[in-house]
């Protein structure tokens, strides 16, 4: 399979094609993102204490902590709910998948092909960004791009972070053509 996952159709919609394992990985990561966003929207204290929400909802006023806190108080739940809705659109477009339906994991599984309308494309772009921001926080990626997390999961998470970046780049390139 080529590295190009997205292609533009004559209708203007995008066609996306993933290997089954890629679709499964996207489903898993997006489900975890949606669960985290739902938890943050339901528990303001969690959202305030977990650094990932700082990346997902950066301060509106960097030089005024009081104004930033007030802005966050009035907007964070709504923004987290919209981010969760975007993740649900991604999950809906990916479908349940054979692995989720209880079918055995098999090399015979066919590639997953989906069609994305303009609204779904925007949800995908936003969710890919949110996934990468979440992973960047978990990997402790500094502004210079250096990963500071040192653990058994670090290589996998780094590969996932980079793969999601390639997907995002491919999607942006496809809609920009």
XYZ file of C-alpha atoms in Angstrom, residues 62-143:
82
model
C -0.635 34.393 28.537
C 0.244 37.562 30.424
C -2.812 37.591 32.693
C -3.347 34.491 34.836
C -6.631 35.755 36.273
C -8.132 36.520 32.839
C -6.869 33.187 31.510
C -8.488 31.297 34.405
C -11.753 33.165 33.924
C -11.757 32.481 30.168
C -11.018 28.795 30.785
C -13.816 28.601 33.368
C -16.373 29.772 30.813
C -15.095 27.901 27.750
C -13.258 24.709 28.698
C -16.234 22.375 29.104
C -17.763 23.458 25.783
C -14.427 23.129 23.978
C -13.776 19.685 25.456
C -17.275 18.561 24.461
C -16.683 19.753 20.872
C -13.341 17.948 20.787
C -15.095 14.781 22.010
C -17.732 15.219 19.275
C -14.949 15.435 16.681
C -13.466 12.215 18.044
C -16.893 10.556 17.818
C -17.152 11.616 14.150
C -13.774 9.978 13.491
C -14.917 6.822 15.269
C -18.187 6.828 13.359
C -16.427 7.153 10.039
C -14.075 4.284 10.915
C -17.009 2.055 11.858
C -16.963 -0.721 14.435
C -14.357 -2.758 12.589
C -13.974 -6.493 12.358
C -11.758 -6.702 15.422
C -14.398 -4.890 17.493
C -17.132 -7.197 16.223
C -15.382 -10.249 17.637
C -13.844 -11.552 14.404
C -10.457 -13.181 14.862
C -7.414 -11.106 14.014
C -6.457 -12.440 10.628
C -4.181 -11.597 7.742
C -7.277 -12.095 5.546
C -8.872 -8.864 6.763
C -9.399 -6.348 3.984
C -8.264 -2.714 3.985
C -10.730 -0.271 5.506
C -11.979 2.302 3.007
C -14.083 5.243 4.127
C -15.498 8.359 2.524
C -15.186 11.684 4.320
C -17.371 14.693 3.571
C -16.160 18.225 4.344
C -17.433 18.152 7.951
C -15.813 14.785 8.636
C -12.518 16.036 7.165
C -12.537 18.937 9.629
C -13.283 16.568 12.520
C -10.412 14.324 11.403
C -8.001 17.261 11.214
C -8.968 18.452 14.674
C -8.848 14.972 16.218
C -5.462 14.160 14.692
C -4.179 17.405 16.192
C -5.677 16.518 19.574
C -4.184 13.019 19.446
C -0.739 14.422 18.656
C -0.980 17.080 21.377
C -1.985 14.396 23.878
C 0.901 12.157 22.872
C 3.324 15.094 22.923
C 2.328 15.753 26.520
C 2.567 12.087 27.515
C 5.962 11.766 25.784
C 7.110 14.989 27.453
C 8.166 16.438 24.106
C 9.875 19.769 24.653
C 9.480 22.729 22.275
